[in-house]
CSV table of C-alpha atoms in Angstrom, one decimal:
chain,number,residue,atom,x,y,z
A,5,MET,CA,-0.1,0.1,0.2
A,6,LEU,CA,2.8,2.3,0.8
A,7,ALA,CA,4.8,1.6,-2.1
A,8,GLY,CA,1.9,2.0,-4.8
A,9,TYR,CA,2.4,5.9,-4.4
A,10,PHE,CA,6.2,5.3,-5.8
A,11,TYR,CA,4.8,2.7,-8.4
A,12,GLY,CA,2.6,5.9,-10.0
A,13,TYR,CA,5.7,8.3,-9.5
A,14,MET,CA,7.7,6.3,-12.4
A,15,VAL,CA,5.9,7.9,-14.9
A,16,THR,CA,7.9,11.5,-13.8
A,17,VAL,CA,9.2,11.6,-17.6
A,18,LEU,CA,5.9,12.4,-18.2
A,19,GLY,CA,5.8,15.4,-16.5
A,20,GLY,CA,8.5,16.6,-18.4
A,21,ILE,CA,7.3,16.3,-22.1
A,22,LEU,CA,4.2,17.5,-21.7
A,23,ALA,CA,5.6,20.4,-19.5
A,24,ASP,CA,8.6,21.2,-21.9
A,25,ARG,CA,6.1,21.4,-24.9
A,26,TYR,CA,2.8,22.4,-23.6
A,27,GLY,CA,4.4,24.6,-20.6
A,28,GLY,CA,5.0,24.4,-17.0
A,29,LYS,CA,2.0,26.1,-15.9
A,30,ARG,CA,-0.4,23.7,-17.1
A,31,VAL,CA,1.3,20.6,-15.7
A,32,LEU,CA,2.5,21.5,-12.8
A,33,GLY,CA,-1.0,23.2,-12.0
A,34,ALA,CA,-2.7,20.3,-13.0
A,35,SER,CA,-0.7,18.0,-11.1
A,36,LEU,CA,-1.5,19.8,-7.7
A,37,LEU,CA,-5.0,20.0,-8.7
A,38,SER,CA,-6.0,16.7,-9.5
A,39,ALA,CA,-3.2,15.6,-6.5
A,40,SER,CA,-5.5,17.7,-4.3
A,41,ILE,CA,-8.5,15.7,-5.3
A,42,LEU,CA,-7.4,13.0,-5.0
A,43,THR,CA,-6.2,13.3,-1.3
A,44,ILE,CA,-9.4,15.0,-0.6
A,45,LEU,CA,-11.1,11.5,-1.9
A,46,HIS,CA,-8.6,9.5,-0.2
A,47,GLN,CA,-10.0,9.0,3.0
A,48,SER,CA,-13.8,8.4,2.3
A,49,LEU,CA,-13.4,5.8,-0.7
A,50,SER,CA,-10.4,3.8,1.0
A,51,ARG,CA,-13.2,2.8,3.2
A,52,ILE,CA,-15.1,1.0,0.4
A,53,SER,CA,-12.0,-1.0,-0.6
A,54,GLY,CA,-8.6,-1.6,0.1
A,55,TYR,CA,-8.2,-2.0,-3.6
A,56,ILE,CA,-9.6,1.5,-4.4
A,57,ALA,CA,-7.2,2.8,-1.8
A,58,LEU,CA,-4.7,1.2,-3.4
A,59,VAL,CA,-5.7,2.8,-6.9
A,60,LEU,CA,-5.9,6.2,-5.2
A,61,ARG,CA,-2.2,6.2,-4.1
A,62,ILE,CA,-0.7,4.7,-7.1
A,63,LEU,CA,-2.5,7.8,-8.7
A,64,THR,CA,-1.7,10.5,-6.4
A,65,GLY,CA,2.3,9.0,-7.0
A,66,ALA,CA,1.1,9.3,-11.0
A,67,VAL,CA,0.2,12.2,-11.0
A,68,SER,CA,2.7,14.3,-8.3
A,69,GLY,CA,5.2,12.6,-10.6
A,70,LEU,CA,4.7,15.1,-12.6
A,71,LEU,CA,5.7,18.0,-10.6
A,72,PRO,CA,9.6,17.9,-10.3
A,73,PRO,CA,10.3,17.8,-14.3
A,74,ALA,CA,7.5,20.9,-14.2
A,75,ILE,CA,9.6,22.9,-12.3
A,76,GLN,CA,12.7,22.3,-13.7
A,77,SER,CA,11.0,23.1,-17.0
A,78,LEU,CA,9.9,26.4,-15.6
A,79,PHE,CA,13.3,27.5,-14.6
A,80,GLY,CA,14.4,26.6,-18.1
A,81,ARG,CA,12.3,29.7,-19.1
A,82,TRP,CA,12.7,32.0,-16.3
A,83,GLY,CA,16.0,31.6,-14.8
A,84,PRO,CA,18.5,33.6,-15.6
A,85,PRO,CA,21.9,30.9,-15.9
A,86,GLN,CA,24.2,33.2,-13.6
A,87,GLU,CA,21.0,32.6,-11.0
A,88,ILE,CA,19.9,29.3,-11.6
A,89,GLY,CA,21.7,27.6,-8.6
A,90,SER,CA,20.0,29.8,-6.0
A,91,LEU,CA,16.5,29.5,-7.6
A,92,ILE,CA,16.7,25.6,-7.6
A,93,GLY,CA,18.1,25.4,-4.2
A,94,LEU,CA,15.7,27.7,-3.1
A,95,SER,CA,12.9,25.5,-3.9
A,96,PHE,CA,14.4,21.9,-2.9
A,97,ALA,CA,14.4,23.9,0.2
A,98,GLY,CA,10.9,24.7,0.7
A,99,GLN,CA,9.9,21.3,-0.3
A,100,LEU,CA,12.1,20.1,2.6
A,101,LEU,CA,10.7,22.9,5.0
A,102,GLY,CA,6.9,22.0,3.4
A,103,SER,CA,7.5,18.0,4.6
A,104,ILE,CA,8.6,19.2,8.2
A,105,VAL,CA,5.6,21.6,9.0
A,106,GLY,CA,3.4,18.8,7.2
A,107,LEU,CA,4.4,16.3,9.4
A,108,SER,CA,4.4,18.6,12.7
A,109,ILE,CA,1.0,19.4,12.0
A,110,SER,CA,0.1,16.1,10.5
A,111,GLY,CA,0.9,14.7,14.4
A,112,TYR,CA,-1.4,17.4,15.6
A,113,LEU,CA,-4.3,16.6,13.3
A,114,CYS,CA,-4.0,13.0,14.2
A,115,VAL,CA,-4.8,13.8,17.7
A,116,TYR,CA,-7.1,16.5,17.8
A,117,GLY,CA,-8.5,16.6,14.0
A,118,PHE,CA,-12.1,15.8,12.9
A,119,ASP,CA,-13.1,12.2,11.1
A,120,ASN,CA,-10.9,10.2,13.5
A,121,GLY,CA,-7.8,12.6,13.2
A,122,TRP,CA,-6.9,10.6,10.5
A,123,GLY,CA,-9.1,11.6,8.1
A,124,SER,CA,-8.7,15.2,9.0
A,125,ILE,CA,-5.0,15.2,7.8
A,126,PHE,CA,-6.2,14.4,3.6
A,127,TYR,CA,-9.4,16.9,4.3
A,128,VAL,CA,-6.8,19.7,5.3
A,129,PHE,CA,-4.0,19.2,3.4
A,130,GLY,CA,-5.7,18.3,0.3
A,131,GLY,CA,-8.1,21.4,0.6
A,132,ILE,CA,-4.9,23.7,0.9
A,133,SER,CA,-3.6,22.3,-2.0
A,134,LEU,CA,-6.7,22.8,-4.3
A,135,VAL,CA,-6.6,26.5,-2.9
A,136,PHE,CA,-3.1,26.9,-3.9
A,137,SER,CA,-3.2,25.4,-7.4
A,138,CYS,CA,-6.3,27.6,-8.2
A,139,MET,CA,-3.8,30.8,-7.3
A,140,TRP,CA,-1.1,29.0,-8.8
A,141,PHE,CA,-3.6,29.3,-12.3
A,142,TYR,CA,-3.7,33.0,-11.8
A,143,ILE,CA,-0.2,34.3,-11.0
A,144,VAL,CA,2.1,31.7,-12.7
A,145,TYR,CA,2.9,32.1,-16.7
A,146,ASP,CA,4.8,29.9,-18.6
A,147,ASN,CA,7.5,32.1,-20.0
A,148,PRO,CA,8.5,36.0,-19.9
A,149,ASP,CA,6.7,36.5,-23.4
A,150,VAL,CA,3.4,36.0,-22.1
A,151,HIS,CA,3.6,37.7,-18.7
A,152,PRO,CA,1.4,40.9,-19.0
A,153,THR,CA,2.4,42.8,-16.0
A,154,ILE,CA,6.5,42.5,-15.6
A,155,SER,CA,8.2,45.7,-17.4
A,156,GLU,CA,9.7,45.4,-21.1
A,157,GLU,CA,13.2,45.9,-19.3
A,158,LYS,CA,13.1,42.8,-17.6
A,159,ARG,CA,11.1,40.9,-20.3
A,160,SER,CA,14.2,42.1,-22.3
A,161,TYR,CA,16.8,40.8,-19.8
A,162,LEU,CA,15.4,37.6,-19.7
A,163,LYS,CA,15.2,37.1,-23.0
A,164,LYS,CA,18.5,37.7,-23.9
A,165,ALA,CA,19.9,35.8,-20.7
A,166,ILE,CA,17.8,32.8,-21.1
A,167,LYS,CA,18.5,30.7,-24.5
A,168,SER,CA,15.6,28.6,-24.6
A,169,GLU,CA,12.7,28.0,-26.5
A,170,ASN,CA,9.1,28.7,-25.0
A,171,ALA,CA,7.8,25.1,-26.3
A,172,VAL,CA,9.7,22.4,-27.9
A,173,LYS,CA,7.9,20.3,-30.8
A,174,ASN,CA,10.7,17.6,-31.3
A,175,VAL,CA,12.2,15.5,-28.9
A,176,PRO,CA,15.9,14.1,-30.5
A,177,TRP,CA,15.6,10.9,-28.3
A,178,LYS,CA,18.0,9.1,-29.5
A,179,ARG,CA,20.8,11.8,-29.5
A,180,MET,CA,19.7,12.8,-26.2
A,181,PHE,CA,19.9,9.2,-24.8
A,182,LEU,CA,23.0,8.7,-26.4
A,183,SER,CA,24.5,11.8,-25.1
A,184,PRO,CA,27.7,11.6,-21.8
A,185,ALA,CA,26.0,14.9,-20.5
A,186,VAL,CA,22.3,13.4,-19.9
A,187,TRP,CA,24.4,10.3,-18.4
A,188,ALA,CA,26.1,12.6,-16.5
A,189,ILE,CA,22.9,13.7,-15.4
A,190,ASN,CA,21.4,10.1,-14.6
A,191,PHE,CA,24.7,8.7,-12.6
A,192,GLY,CA,24.9,11.7,-10.6
A,193,LEU,CA,21.2,11.9,-9.5
A,194,PHE,CA,21.1,8.1,-8.9
A,195,ALA,CA,23.8,8.3,-6.5
A,196,TYR,CA,22.2,11.4,-4.7
A,197,GLY,CA,18.9,10.0,-4.5
A,198,TRP,CA,20.5,6.5,-2.8
A,199,THR,CA,22.7,8.4,-0.3
A,200,ASN,CA,19.3,11.1,0.0
A,201,ILE,CA,17.0,7.7,0.6
A,202,SER,CA,20.1,6.6,3.4
A,203,PHE,CA,20.0,10.0,5.3
A,204,MET,CA,16.1,10.1,5.6
A,205,VAL,CA,14.7,6.8,5.6
A,206,LEU,CA,17.5,4.0,6.1
A,207,LEU,CA,19.4,5.7,9.2
A,208,PRO,CA,16.4,6.2,11.2
A,209,LEU,CA,15.6,2.5,10.9
A,210,TYR,CA,19.3,1.8,11.7
A,211,MET,CA,19.1,3.8,14.9
A,212,LYS,CA,16.0,2.4,15.6
A,213,GLU,CA,17.2,-1.3,15.0
A,214,ALA,CA,21.0,-1.1,16.1
A,215,LEU,CA,21.3,1.3,18.6
A,216,HIS,CA,18.2,0.9,20.0
A,217,VAL,CA,17.1,4.9,20.3
A,218,ASP,CA,13.2,5.5,21.9
A,219,THR,CA,10.9,7.0,19.3
A,220,THR,CA,11.3,10.6,20.3
A,221,SER,CA,14.6,10.8,20.2
A,222,ASN,CA,14.8,8.8,17.0
A,223,GLY,CA,12.3,11.7,15.7
A,224,LEU,CA,14.0,14.4,16.6
A,225,MET,CA,17.6,12.9,15.3
A,226,SER,CA,15.9,11.9,11.7
A,227,SER,CA,14.6,15.5,11.3
A,228,ALA,CA,18.5,17.3,11.6
A,229,PRO,CA,19.3,16.3,7.9
A,230,SER,CA,16.2,18.4,6.4
A,231,ILE,CA,17.0,21.0,8.8
A,232,GLY,CA,20.6,21.1,7.2
A,233,GLN,CA,19.6,20.9,3.8
A,234,ILE,CA,16.9,23.6,4.3
A,235,ILE,CA,19.8,25.9,5.2
A,236,ALA,CA,21.9,24.8,2.7
A,237,PHE,CA,20.2,24.3,-0.2
A,238,PRO,CA,19.9,28.0,-1.1
A,239,LEU,CA,23.2,29.3,0.4
A,240,CYS,CA,25.7,26.2,-1.5
A,241,GLY,CA,23.3,27.4,-4.8
A,242,ARG,CA,23.9,31.0,-3.9
A,243,PHE,CA,27.9,30.3,-3.8
A,244,ALA,CA,27.9,28.3,-7.0
A,245,ASP,CA,26.2,31.0,-8.6
A,246,PHE,CA,28.7,33.6,-7.0
A,247,LEU,CA,32.1,31.4,-8.1
A,248,ARG,CA,30.9,31.4,-12.1
A,249,SER,CA,29.7,34.8,-11.9
A,250,LYS,CA,32.8,36.5,-10.8
A,251,LYS,CA,34.9,33.8,-12.6
A,252,TYR,CA,36.6,32.2,-10.1
A,253,LEU,CA,36.3,29.3,-11.2
A,254,SER,CA,34.7,27.7,-14.9
A,255,THR,CA,30.8,26.7,-14.2
A,256,ARG,CA,32.4,22.7,-15.3
A,257,SER,CA,34.7,23.3,-12.3
A,258,VAL,CA,31.9,24.5,-10.2
A,259,ARG,CA,29.5,21.6,-11.3
A,260,ILE,CA,32.4,18.7,-10.4
A,261,LEU,CA,33.7,20.3,-7.5
A,262,PHE,CA,30.4,20.7,-5.7
A,263,GLN,CA,29.2,17.4,-6.7
A,264,SER,CA,32.0,15.6,-5.7
A,265,PHE,CA,32.0,17.3,-2.4
A,266,SER,CA,28.8,16.7,-2.0
A,267,MET,CA,28.9,13.0,-2.4
A,268,VAL,CA,32.4,11.8,-0.8
A,269,ALA,CA,31.8,14.5,2.5
A,270,SER,CA,28.0,12.5,2.9
A,271,ALA,CA,29.9,8.9,2.3
A,272,SER,CA,32.3,10.0,5.3
A,273,LEU,CA,29.6,10.9,7.2
A,274,LEU,CA,27.3,7.9,6.5
A,275,ILE,CA,30.5,5.6,7.5
A,276,ALA,CA,31.4,7.8,10.4
A,277,ILE,CA,27.4,7.2,11.7
A,278,GLY,CA,27.9,3.9,11.5
A,279,PHE,CA,30.7,3.3,13.6
A,280,LEU,CA,29.2,5.4,16.7
A,281,ARG,CA,27.3,4.0,19.7
A,282,CYS,CA,23.7,4.6,21.1
A,283,ASP,CA,25.3,6.9,23.9
A,284,LYS,CA,26.9,9.1,21.1
A,285,THR,CA,23.6,10.5,20.1
A,286,VAL,CA,24.7,14.0,20.3
A,287,LEU,CA,27.1,13.9,17.8
A,288,ILE,CA,25.0,11.1,15.8
A,289,THR,CA,22.2,14.2,15.4
A,290,LEU,CA,25.4,16.8,15.1
A,291,LEU,CA,27.1,14.6,11.9
A,292,LEU,CA,23.1,14.1,10.5
A,293,PHE,CA,22.9,17.9,10.5
A,294,LEU,CA,25.8,18.3,8.7
A,295,SER,CA,25.2,15.3,5.9
A,296,GLY,CA,22.2,17.8,5.2
A,297,ILE,CA,24.8,20.5,4.7
A,298,THR,CA,27.1,18.5,2.4
A,299,LEU,CA,24.4,16.7,0.7
A,300,SER,CA,23.1,20.6,-0.4
A,301,PHE,CA,26.3,21.0,-2.5
A,302,SER,CA,24.1,19.2,-5.0
A,303,SER,CA,22.4,22.2,-5.6
A,304,GLY,CA,25.6,23.7,-7.5
A,305,GLY,CA,26.3,20.4,-9.2
A,306,VAL,CA,23.9,18.0,-10.5
A,307,ILE,CA,20.9,19.4,-9.4
A,308,VAL,CA,21.3,22.1,-11.9
A,309,ASN,CA,23.1,20.7,-14.2
A,310,ASN,CA,20.0,20.2,-16.9
A,311,ASN,CA,19.6,23.7,-17.2
A,312,ASP,CA,23.4,24.4,-18.1
A,313,ILE,CA,23.0,21.1,-21.0
A,314,ALA,CA,19.8,21.9,-22.3
A,315,PRO,CA,17.7,24.9,-21.0
A,316,SER,CA,14.8,24.0,-23.8
A,317,TYR,CA,14.5,20.2,-22.5
A,318,ALA,CA,15.4,20.8,-19.3
A,319,GLY,CA,11.9,19.1,-17.6
A,320,ILE,CA,12.8,15.8,-20.0
A,321,VAL,CA,16.5,15.4,-18.8
A,322,PHE,CA,15.3,16.0,-15.3
A,323,GLY,CA,12.2,13.7,-15.7
A,324,ILE,CA,14.4,11.2,-17.3
A,325,ALA,CA,17.2,11.7,-14.5
A,326,ASN,CA,13.8,11.7,-11.5
A,327,THR,CA,13.6,8.1,-12.9
A,328,PHE,CA,16.5,6.9,-11.9
A,329,VAL,CA,16.2,8.5,-8.6
A,330,SER,CA,13.3,6.9,-8.1
A,331,THR,CA,14.6,3.8,-8.9
A,332,ALA,CA,17.4,4.1,-6.4
A,333,GLY,CA,15.3,5.2,-3.4
A,334,SER,CA,13.5,1.8,-3.9
A,335,LEU,CA,16.3,0.1,-4.4
A,336,SER,CA,18.4,1.4,-1.7
A,337,SER,CA,15.4,0.0,1.0
A,338,LEU,CA,15.1,-3.5,-0.6
A,339,VAL,CA,19.0,-3.5,-0.2
A,340,ALA,CA,19.1,-2.7,3.4
A,341,LYS,CA,16.6,-5.4,4.1
A,342,ALA,CA,18.5,-8.1,2.3
A,343,LEU,CA,21.7,-6.9,4.3
A,344,THR,CA,20.4,-6.6,7.5
A,345,PRO,CA,18.1,-9.7,8.4
A,346,ASN,CA,19.1,-9.5,12.3
A,347,GLY,CA,19.3,-5.7,12.7
A,348,THR,CA,22.7,-5.6,14.1
A,349,GLN,CA,25.5,-2.9,13.6
A,350,GLU,CA,27.9,-4.8,12.1
A,351,GLU,CA,25.5,-5.4,9.0
A,352,TRP,CA,24.3,-2.0,8.4
A,353,GLN,CA,28.0,-0.9,8.7
A,354,ILE,CA,28.0,-3.1,5.1
A,355,VAL,CA,24.8,-1.4,4.1
A,356,PHE,CA,26.7,2.4,4.7
A,357,ALA,CA,29.6,1.1,3.1
A,358,LEU,CA,27.8,0.2,0.0
A,359,CYS,CA,26.3,3.7,0.0
A,360,ALA,CA,29.2,5.5,0.4
A,361,ALA,CA,30.9,3.3,-2.5
A,362,ILE,CA,27.9,4.4,-4.9
A,363,CYS,CA,28.4,8.0,-3.7
A,364,VAL,CA,32.0,7.7,-4.9
A,365,SER,CA,31.1,6.1,-8.6
A,366,GLY,CA,28.2,8.5,-9.0
A,367,ALA,CA,31.0,11.5,-7.9
A,368,ILE,CA,33.8,9.9,-10.1
A,369,LEU,CA,31.0,9.3,-13.3
A,370,PHE,CA,29.5,12.7,-13.2
A,371,ALA,CA,33.3,14.0,-13.3
A,372,ILE,CA,34.0,12.3,-16.1
A,373,LEU,CA,31.2,13.1,-18.3
A,374,VAL,CA,29.5,16.0,-17.1
A,375,LYS,CA,29.2,18.8,-19.6
A,376,THR,CA,27.9,22.9,-19.2
A,377,GLU,CA,27.5,24.1,-22.8
A,378,ILE,CA,24.6,23.8,-24.4
A,379,GLN,CA,24.6,20.2,-26.4
A,380,ASP,CA,24.1,20.8,-30.2
A,381,TRP,CA,20.7,18.0,-29.6
A,382,ALA,CA,19.7,21.0,-27.4
A,383,ASN,CA,19.5,23.4,-30.2
A,384,TRP,CA,17.7,20.9,-32.4
A,385,GLY,CA,14.7,22.4,-34.2
A,386,ARG,CA,15.4,25.9,-33.4
A,387,SER,CA,16.5,27.3,-36.3
A,388,SER,CA,18.3,26.4,-39.6
A,389,SER,CA,21.9,27.7,-37.6
A,390,SER,CA,21.7,25.6,-35.4
A,391,VAL,CA,20.5,22.1,-36.6
A,392,HIS,CA,23.2,19.5,-36.1
A,393,PRO,CA,25.7,18.9,-39.2
A,394,SER,CA,23.9,15.4,-39.6
A,395,ASP,CA,20.7,16.8,-40.3
A,396,THR,CA,22.1,19.5,-42.3
A,397,THR,CA,23.7,16.8,-44.9
A,398,ILE,CA,20.8,14.8,-44.9
A,399,SER,CA,18.6,17.8,-45.7
A,400,ARG,CA,21.2,18.8,-49.0
A,401,ILE,CA,20.9,15.4,-49.6
A,402,ALA,CA,17.2,15.5,-50.0
């Protein structure tokens, strides 16, 4: 039942296709609207049958999976390259803040809410999302060209700074999947997703099974990585933009440096936590907080790289990579369960060592394959001057 959401979430690549072709405003708004309606219906319909509840979870995951690539697609049309790290870092921090606030309010509603407590959670959050989705359609626009109130000076600045088409008609799928730049993002986000799940999901389980930390302390300690990310995501993205804008480092150097530090430092912290005993809860909490900060350096690395190489296809590229993130999340939990049949600390150290190896491998592959200039296939179909040489040859033969 709980995994049903993630089964539906696997269609995330569809969100990128729809957003880059028809506009991120419509796709993201429809995603929020559909998810809010399904959430409101969940409590009443799930009482009819468990199968209906499972279908609702799968559908909620499917419509929610459209959201991340749609956000990236909008940034590809609204975010100037010299500010993209700050913008995406801020959006990731907002997502984490919403999770923490939502979980806190859910606990209160579970005890004091209507409809036996649990029911009120679905109605309250579904209702809030429904109102927000209506506001979204009214406030947000797909690109600067169609926004009715921004100044001409700002519109002109954005059009000059952002090298992106308002909508794409054709997708060069073959060349995209054969591009080393796209695979750099796939490998990098797979490692990031595996590591993030390890800190957010697996470590609380480790502290419960191996260290026998009580539930209250475990909850407080488990929130430390999220708090670290909320603080550091915007700052790391801003720092990356600063280094690029001042030309202290090239964009490629910044991406490699930030991603390598994020993965290697997170791997080191994960292994260190695996050797600490249950009486070191303060030190464990500190290391968990630091892990949130180290993970946030990816906001200057792989998380924004799709906007470097293909701003017109930013949603599609991120949607493909986000499928790898979903796969990493599923695999990491299955592997951890298989490697810890007894839940001992020694077994969990193997899990953390595996995660560290994936971190380092992902960082190495990203550093080898990463590109930061707009790829030739990303200009496909924009104009005759930007057509790939092989396409020009074919046209001449015809």
